[in-house]
PDB file of N, CA and C in Angstrom:
ATOM      1  N   CYS M   1      46.269 113.515 145.732  1.00 81.00           N
ATOM      2  CA  CYS M   1      45.912 114.752 145.057  1.00 81.00           C
ATOM      3  C   CYS M   1      46.263 114.748 143.568  1.00 81.00           C
ATOM      4  N   PRO M   2      47.471 114.327 143.168  1.00 84.00           N
ATOM      5  CA  PRO M   2      47.795 114.362 141.740  1.00 84.00           C
ATOM      6  C   PRO M   2      46.821 113.532 140.896  1.00 84.00           C
ATOM      7  N   THR M   3      46.427 112.379 141.412  1.00 90.00           N
ATOM      8  CA  THR M   3      45.514 111.520 140.660  1.00 90.00           C
ATOM      9  C   THR M   3      44.185 112.228 140.425  1.00 90.00           C
ATOM     10  N   HIS M   4      43.681 112.886 141.434  1.00 94.00           N
ATOM     11  CA  HIS M   4      42.407 113.598 141.297  1.00 94.00           C
ATOM     12  C   HIS M   4      42.533 114.783 140.346  1.00 94.00           C
ATOM     13  N   LEU M   5      43.627 115.523 140.444  1.00 94.00           N
ATOM     14  CA  LEU M   5      43.830 116.646 139.533  1.00 94.00           C
ATOM     15  C   LEU M   5      43.918 116.178 138.092  1.00 94.00           C
ATOM     16  N   LEU M   6      44.638 115.091 137.854  1.00 94.00           N
ATOM     17  CA  LEU M   6      44.760 114.571 136.498  1.00 94.00           C
ATOM     18  C   LEU M   6      43.415 114.064 135.976  1.00 94.00           C
ATOM     19  N   ALA M   7      42.599 113.497 136.838  1.00 96.00           N
ATOM     20  CA  ALA M   7      41.269 113.048 136.422  1.00 96.00           C
ATOM     21  C   ALA M   7      40.401 114.247 136.036  1.00 96.00           C
ATOM     22  N   ILE M   8      40.477 115.315 136.816  1.00 96.00           N
ATOM     23  CA  ILE M   8      39.719 116.526 136.490  1.00 96.00           C
ATOM     24  C   ILE M   8      40.213 117.107 135.167  1.00 96.00           C
ATOM     25  N   LEU M   9      41.528 117.140 134.989  1.00 96.00           N
ATOM     26  CA  LEU M   9      42.105 117.657 133.753  1.00 96.00           C
ATOM     27  C   LEU M   9      41.625 116.850 132.553  1.00 96.00           C
ATOM     28  N   GLU M  10      41.576 115.549 132.683  1.00 97.00           N
ATOM     29  CA  GLU M  10      41.092 114.714 131.578  1.00 97.00           C
ATOM     30  C   GLU M  10      39.635 115.022 131.260  1.00 97.00           C
ATOM     31  N   ARG M  11      38.819 115.236 132.277  1.00 97.00           N
ATOM     32  CA  ARG M  11      37.403 115.577 132.058  1.00 97.00           C
ATOM     33  C   ARG M  11      37.262 116.916 131.345  1.00 97.00           C
ATOM     34  N   VAL M  12      38.098 117.884 131.731  1.00 97.00           N
ATOM     35  CA  VAL M  12      38.079 119.187 131.063  1.00 97.00           C
ATOM     36  C   VAL M  12      38.451 119.018 129.599  1.00 97.00           C
ATOM     37  N   ARG M  13      39.446 118.194 129.328  1.00 97.00           N
ATOM     38  CA  ARG M  13      39.859 117.962 127.934  1.00 97.00           C
ATOM     39  C   ARG M  13      38.779 117.230 127.146  1.00 97.00           C
ATOM     40  N   GLU M  14      38.077 116.322 127.786  1.00 97.00           N
ATOM     41  CA  GLU M  14      36.930 115.667 127.142  1.00 97.00           C
ATOM     42  C   GLU M  14      35.873 116.709 126.785  1.00 97.00           C
ATOM     43  N   PHE M  15      35.634 117.642 127.699  1.00 97.00           N
ATOM     44  CA  PHE M  15      34.656 118.693 127.443  1.00 97.00           C
ATOM     45  C   PHE M  15      35.101 119.580 126.284  1.00 97.00           C
ATOM     46  N   GLU M  16      36.391 119.885 126.215  1.00 96.00           N
ATOM     47  CA  GLU M  16      36.906 120.671 125.091  1.00 96.00           C
ATOM     48  C   GLU M  16      36.639 119.961 123.767  1.00 96.00           C
ATOM     49  N   ARG M  17      36.899 118.656 123.728  1.00 95.00           N
ATOM     50  CA  ARG M  17      36.629 117.882 122.506  1.00 95.00           C
ATOM     51  C   ARG M  17      35.131 117.875 122.185  1.00 95.00           C
ATOM     52  N   TYR M  18      34.322 117.734 123.218  1.00 96.00           N
ATOM     53  CA  TYR M  18      32.873 117.739 123.041  1.00 96.00           C
ATOM     54  C   TYR M  18      32.397 119.070 122.449  1.00 96.00           C
ATOM     55  N   THR M  19      32.888 120.188 122.982  1.00 96.00           N
ATOM     56  CA  THR M  19      32.462 121.479 122.461  1.00 96.00           C
ATOM     57  C   THR M  19      32.902 121.673 121.011  1.00 96.00           C
ATOM     58  N   THR M  20      34.057 121.125 120.658  1.00 94.00           N
ATOM     59  CA  THR M  20      34.509 121.189 119.273  1.00 94.00           C
ATOM     60  C   THR M  20      33.522 120.460 118.365  1.00 94.00           C
ATOM     61  N   SER M  21      33.081 119.290 118.787  1.00 95.00           N
ATOM     62  CA  SER M  21      32.112 118.549 117.967  1.00 95.00           C
ATOM     63  C   SER M  21      30.781 119.295 117.900  1.00 95.00           C
ATOM     64  N   CYS M  22      30.398 119.989 118.987  1.00 95.00           N
ATOM     65  CA  CYS M  22      29.156 120.766 118.978  1.00 95.00           C
ATOM     66  C   CYS M  22      29.240 121.937 117.999  1.00 95.00           C
ATOM     67  N   ILE M  23      30.409 122.554 117.914  1.00 92.00           N
ATOM     68  CA  ILE M  23      30.598 123.660 116.969  1.00 92.00           C
ATOM     69  C   ILE M  23      30.323 123.170 115.553  1.00 92.00           C
ATOM     70  N   GLU M  24      30.807 121.976 115.242  1.00 91.00           N
ATOM     71  CA  GLU M  24      30.625 121.413 113.907  1.00 91.00           C
ATOM     72  C   GLU M  24      29.190 120.934 113.682  1.00 91.00           C
ATOM     73  N   ARG M  25      28.583 120.341 114.713  1.00 94.00           N
ATOM     74  CA  ARG M  25      27.251 119.750 114.569  1.00 94.00           C
ATOM     75  C   ARG M  25      26.125 120.773 114.666  1.00 94.00           C
ATOM     76  N   TYR M  26      26.337 121.842 115.423  1.00 95.00           N
ATOM     77  CA  TYR M  26      25.287 122.834 115.651  1.00 95.00           C
ATOM     78  C   TYR M  26      25.803 124.242 115.329  1.00 95.00           C
ATOM     79  N   PRO M  27      25.966 124.524 114.045  1.00 93.00           N
ATOM     80  CA  PRO M  27      26.544 125.819 113.660  1.00 93.00           C
ATOM     81  C   PRO M  27      25.738 127.021 114.160  1.00 93.00           C
ATOM     82  N   GLU M  28      24.435 126.840 114.379  1.00 96.00           N
ATOM     83  CA  GLU M  28      23.626 127.961 114.869  1.00 96.00           C
ATOM     84  C   GLU M  28      23.993 128.350 116.309  1.00 96.00           C
ATOM     85  N   ASP M  29      24.619 127.426 117.030  1.00 95.00           N
ATOM     86  CA  ASP M  29      25.060 127.688 118.406  1.00 95.00           C
ATOM     87  C   ASP M  29      26.583 127.774 118.520  1.00 95.00           C
ATOM     88  N   ALA M  30      27.230 127.991 117.390  1.00 95.00           N
ATOM     89  CA  ALA M  30      28.698 127.969 117.372  1.00 95.00           C
ATOM     90  C   ALA M  30      29.296 128.996 118.334  1.00 95.00           C
ATOM     91  N   GLY M  31      28.707 130.164 118.414  1.00 96.00           N
ATOM     92  CA  GLY M  31      29.255 131.196 119.300  1.00 96.00           C
ATOM     93  C   GLY M  31      29.288 130.757 120.753  1.00 96.00           C
ATOM     94  N   THR M  32      28.210 130.148 121.201  1.00 97.00           N
ATOM     95  CA  THR M  32      28.141 129.667 122.587  1.00 97.00           C
ATOM     96  C   THR M  32      29.172 128.570 122.815  1.00 97.00           C
ATOM     97  N   HIS M  33      29.277 127.644 121.871  1.00 96.00           N
ATOM     98  CA  HIS M  33      30.212 126.536 122.045  1.00 96.00           C
ATOM     99  C   HIS M  33      31.665 126.994 121.931  1.00 96.00           C
ATOM    100  N   GLN M  34      31.920 127.996 121.110  1.00 97.00           N
ATOM    101  CA  GLN M  34      33.283 128.541 121.044  1.00 97.00           C
ATOM    102  C   GLN M  34      33.648 129.206 122.370  1.00 97.00           C
ATOM    103  N   TRP M  35      32.690 129.893 122.975  1.00 97.00           N
ATOM    104  CA  TRP M  35      32.917 130.516 124.284  1.00 97.00           C
ATOM    105  C   TRP M  35      33.183 129.449 125.343  1.00 97.00           C
ATOM    106  N   LEU M  36      32.373 128.384 125.339  1.00 97.00           N
ATOM    107  CA  LEU M  36      32.572 127.293 126.291  1.00 97.00           C
ATOM    108  C   LEU M  36      33.925 126.617 126.095  1.00 97.00           C
ATOM    109  N   LYS M  37      34.305 126.424 124.835  1.00 96.00           N
ATOM    110  CA  LYS M  37      35.605 125.804 124.548  1.00 96.00           C
ATOM    111  C   LYS M  37      36.743 126.693 125.053  1.00 96.00           C
ATOM    112  N   ALA M  38      36.619 128.002 124.856  1.00 97.00           N
ATOM    113  CA  ALA M  38      37.655 128.933 125.342  1.00 97.00           C
ATOM    114  C   ALA M  38      37.735 128.887 126.868  1.00 97.00           C
ATOM    115  N   ALA M  39      36.590 128.835 127.535  1.00 97.00           N
ATOM    116  CA  ALA M  39      36.584 128.748 128.994  1.00 97.00           C
ATOM    117  C   ALA M  39      37.241 127.453 129.452  1.00 97.00           C
ATOM    118  N   ALA M  40      36.920 126.345 128.785  1.00 97.00           N
ATOM    119  CA  ALA M  40      37.523 125.057 129.131  1.00 97.00           C
ATOM    120  C   ALA M  40      39.033 125.094 128.893  1.00 97.00           C
ATOM    121  N   SER M  41      39.447 125.761 127.846  1.00 97.00           N
ATOM    122  CA  SER M  41      40.881 125.886 127.558  1.00 97.00           C
ATOM    123  C   SER M  41      41.593 126.653 128.671  1.00 97.00           C
ATOM    124  N   ASN M  42      40.948 127.701 129.181  1.00 98.00           N
ATOM    125  CA  ASN M  42      41.527 128.450 130.304  1.00 98.00           C
ATOM    126  C   ASN M  42      41.645 127.564 131.546  1.00 98.00           C
ATOM    127  N   ILE M  43      40.621 126.768 131.795  1.00 97.00           N
ATOM    128  CA  ILE M  43      40.652 125.853 132.937  1.00 97.00           C
ATOM    129  C   ILE M  43      41.770 124.826 132.743  1.00 97.00           C
ATOM    130  N   ASP M  44      41.906 124.316 131.515  1.00 98.00           N
ATOM    131  CA  ASP M  44      42.970 123.359 131.192  1.00 98.00           C
ATOM    132  C   ASP M  44      44.332 123.966 131.527  1.00 98.00           C
ATOM    133  N   SER M  45      44.546 125.207 131.115  1.00 97.00           N
ATOM    134  CA  SER M  45      45.832 125.868 131.379  1.00 97.00           C
ATOM    135  C   SER M  45      46.094 125.995 132.876  1.00 97.00           C
ATOM    136  N   LEU M  46      45.073 126.401 133.614  1.00 97.00           N
ATOM    137  CA  LEU M  46      45.223 126.555 135.059  1.00 97.00           C
ATOM    138  C   LEU M  46      45.510 125.219 135.742  1.00 97.00           C
ATOM    139  N   LEU M  47      44.757 124.191 135.383  1.00 96.00           N
ATOM    140  CA  LEU M  47      44.980 122.871 135.983  1.00 96.00           C
ATOM    141  C   LEU M  47      46.340 122.299 135.604  1.00 96.00           C
ATOM    142  N   SER M  48      46.741 122.486 134.351  1.00 95.00           N
ATOM    143  CA  SER M  48      48.052 121.992 133.919  1.00 95.00           C
ATOM    144  C   SER M  48      49.162 122.653 134.724  1.00 95.00           C
ATOM    145  N   ALA M  49      49.063 123.959 134.892  1.00 94.00           N
ATOM    146  CA  ALA M  49      50.066 124.675 135.688  1.00 94.00           C
ATOM    147  C   ALA M  49      50.043 124.205 137.142  1.00 94.00           C
ATOM    148  N   THR M  50      48.858 123.910 137.647  1.00 95.00           N
ATOM    149  CA  THR M  50      48.725 123.425 139.024  1.00 95.00           C
ATOM    150  C   THR M  50      49.398 122.067 139.179  1.00 95.00           C
ATOM    151  N   VAL M  51      49.210 121.184 138.201  1.00 93.00           N
ATOM    152  CA  VAL M  51      49.835 119.857 138.256  1.00 93.00           C
ATOM    153  C   VAL M  51      51.358 119.991 138.233  1.00 93.00           C
ATOM    154  N   VAL M  52      51.871 120.864 137.379  1.00 89.00           N
ATOM    155  CA  VAL M  52      53.324 121.063 137.309  1.00 89.00           C
ATOM    156  C   VAL M  52      53.850 121.634 138.619  1.00 89.00           C
ATOM    157  N   GLN M  53      53.152 122.611 139.159  1.00 91.00           N
ATOM    158  CA  GLN M  53      53.596 123.203 140.427  1.00 91.00           C
ATOM    159  C   GLN M  53      53.559 122.165 141.547  1.00 91.00           C
ATOM    160  N   LEU M  54      52.533 121.348 141.580  1.00 92.00           N
ATOM    161  CA  LEU M  54      52.459 120.290 142.588  1.00 92.00           C
ATOM    162  C   LEU M  54      53.625 119.319 142.425  1.00 92.00           C
ATOM    163  N   ALA M  55      53.958 118.993 141.179  1.00 90.00           N
ATOM    164  CA  ALA M  55      55.094 118.099 140.930  1.00 90.00           C
ATOM    165  C   ALA M  55      56.389 118.721 141.449  1.00 90.00           C
ATOM    166  N   ARG M  56      56.519 120.042 141.309  1.00 90.00           N
ATOM    167  CA  ARG M  56      57.701 120.730 141.857  1.00 90.00           C
ATOM    168  C   ARG M  56      57.710 120.641 143.372  1.00 90.00           C
ATOM    169  N   ILE M  57      56.564 120.949 143.986  1.00 91.00           N
ATOM    170  CA  ILE M  57      56.467 120.926 145.448  1.00 91.00           C
ATOM    171  C   ILE M  57      56.802 119.543 145.989  1.00 91.00           C
ATOM    172  N   GLU M  58      56.343 118.520 145.291  1.00 90.00           N
ATOM    173  CA  GLU M  58      56.562 117.140 145.720  1.00 90.00           C
ATOM    174  C   GLU M  58      57.941 116.615 145.323  1.00 90.00           C
ATOM    175  N   GLY M  59      58.706 117.418 144.566  1.00 89.00           N
ATOM    176  CA  GLY M  59      60.065 117.036 144.208  1.00 89.00           C
ATOM    177  C   GLY M  59      60.188 116.127 142.997  1.00 89.00           C
ATOM    178  N   PHE M  60      59.155 116.062 142.180  1.00 90.00           N
ATOM    179  CA  PHE M  60      59.203 115.215 140.987  1.00 90.00           C
ATOM    180  C   PHE M  60      59.835 115.910 139.789  1.00 90.00           C
ATOM    181  N   VAL M  61      59.762 117.240 139.757  1.00 88.00           N
ATOM    182  CA  VAL M  61      60.405 118.012 138.693  1.00 88.00           C
ATOM    183  C   VAL M  61      61.157 119.176 139.316  1.00 88.00           C
ATOM    184  N   ASP M  62      62.182 119.650 138.592  1.00 86.00           N
ATOM    185  CA  ASP M  62      62.956 120.778 139.090  1.00 86.00           C
ATOM    186  C   ASP M  62      62.399 122.086 138.515  1.00 86.00           C
ATOM    187  N   ASP M  63      63.094 123.179 138.767  1.00 85.00           N
ATOM    188  CA  ASP M  63      62.619 124.495 138.317  1.00 85.00           C
ATOM    189  C   ASP M  63      62.599 124.652 136.801  1.00 85.00           C
ATOM    190  N   GLN M  64      63.314 123.772 136.089  1.00 87.00           N
ATOM    191  CA  GLN M  64      63.315 123.799 134.625  1.00 87.00           C
ATOM    192  C   GLN M  64      62.364 122.741 134.050  1.00 87.00           C
ATOM    193  N   ASN M  65      61.501 122.217 134.910  1.00 82.00           N
ATOM    194  CA  ASN M  65      60.506 121.198 134.529  1.00 82.00           C
ATOM    195  C   ASN M  65      61.125 119.891 134.030  1.00 82.00           C
ATOM    196  N   ARG M  66      62.319 119.588 134.524  1.00 88.00           N
ATOM    197  CA  ARG M  66      62.954 118.297 134.223  1.00 88.00           C
ATOM    198  C   ARG M  66      62.626 117.329 135.331  1.00 88.00           C
ATOM    199  N   LEU M  67      62.378 116.091 134.945  1.00 89.00           N
ATOM    200  CA  LEU M  67      62.109 115.057 135.953  1.00 89.00           C
ATOM    201  C   LEU M  67      63.313 114.875 136.857  1.00 89.00           C
ATOM    202  N   VAL M  68      63.060 114.728 138.121  1.00 90.00           N
ATOM    203  CA  VAL M  68      64.102 114.506 139.108  1.00 90.00           C
ATOM    204  C   VAL M  68      64.175 113.022 139.379  1.00 90.00           C
ATOM    205  N   GLU M  69      65.373 112.472 139.232  1.00 87.00           N
ATOM    206  CA  GLU M  69      65.538 111.051 139.516  1.00 87.00           C
ATOM    207  C   GLU M  69      65.324 110.799 140.996  1.00 87.00           C
ATOM    208  N   ARG M  70      64.607 109.758 141.270  1.00 79.00           N
ATOM    209  CA  ARG M  70      64.304 109.421 142.664  1.00 79.00           C
ATOM    210  C   ARG M  70      64.825 108.021 142.945  1.00 79.00           C
ATOM    211  N   SER M  71      65.341 107.854 144.135  1.00 75.00           N
ATOM    212  CA  SER M  71      65.845 106.537 144.502  1.00 75.00           C
ATOM    213  C   SER M  71      64.659 105.620 144.814  1.00 75.00           C
ATOM    214  N   VAL M  72      64.866 104.362 144.530  1.00 67.00           N
ATOM    215  CA  VAL M  72      63.796 103.374 144.753  1.00 67.00           C
ATOM    216  C   VAL M  72      63.885 102.802 146.129  1.00 67.00           C
TER     217      VAL M  72
END
């Protein structure tokens, strides 16, 4: 699951970068691309929080978001 979530997060971030370039390249559509970028940013925030929560559930980070040492 973490690998898939991180892959989705990377795709969302790629889309955010893409919309930024569209804002610059197509100023007549800037409003639409700014809206899309804001939506992607919201998705990024949600996925990032999901990854952190999953890391907590799996015992990789503690409640203060510090990495938990694991025995090998």
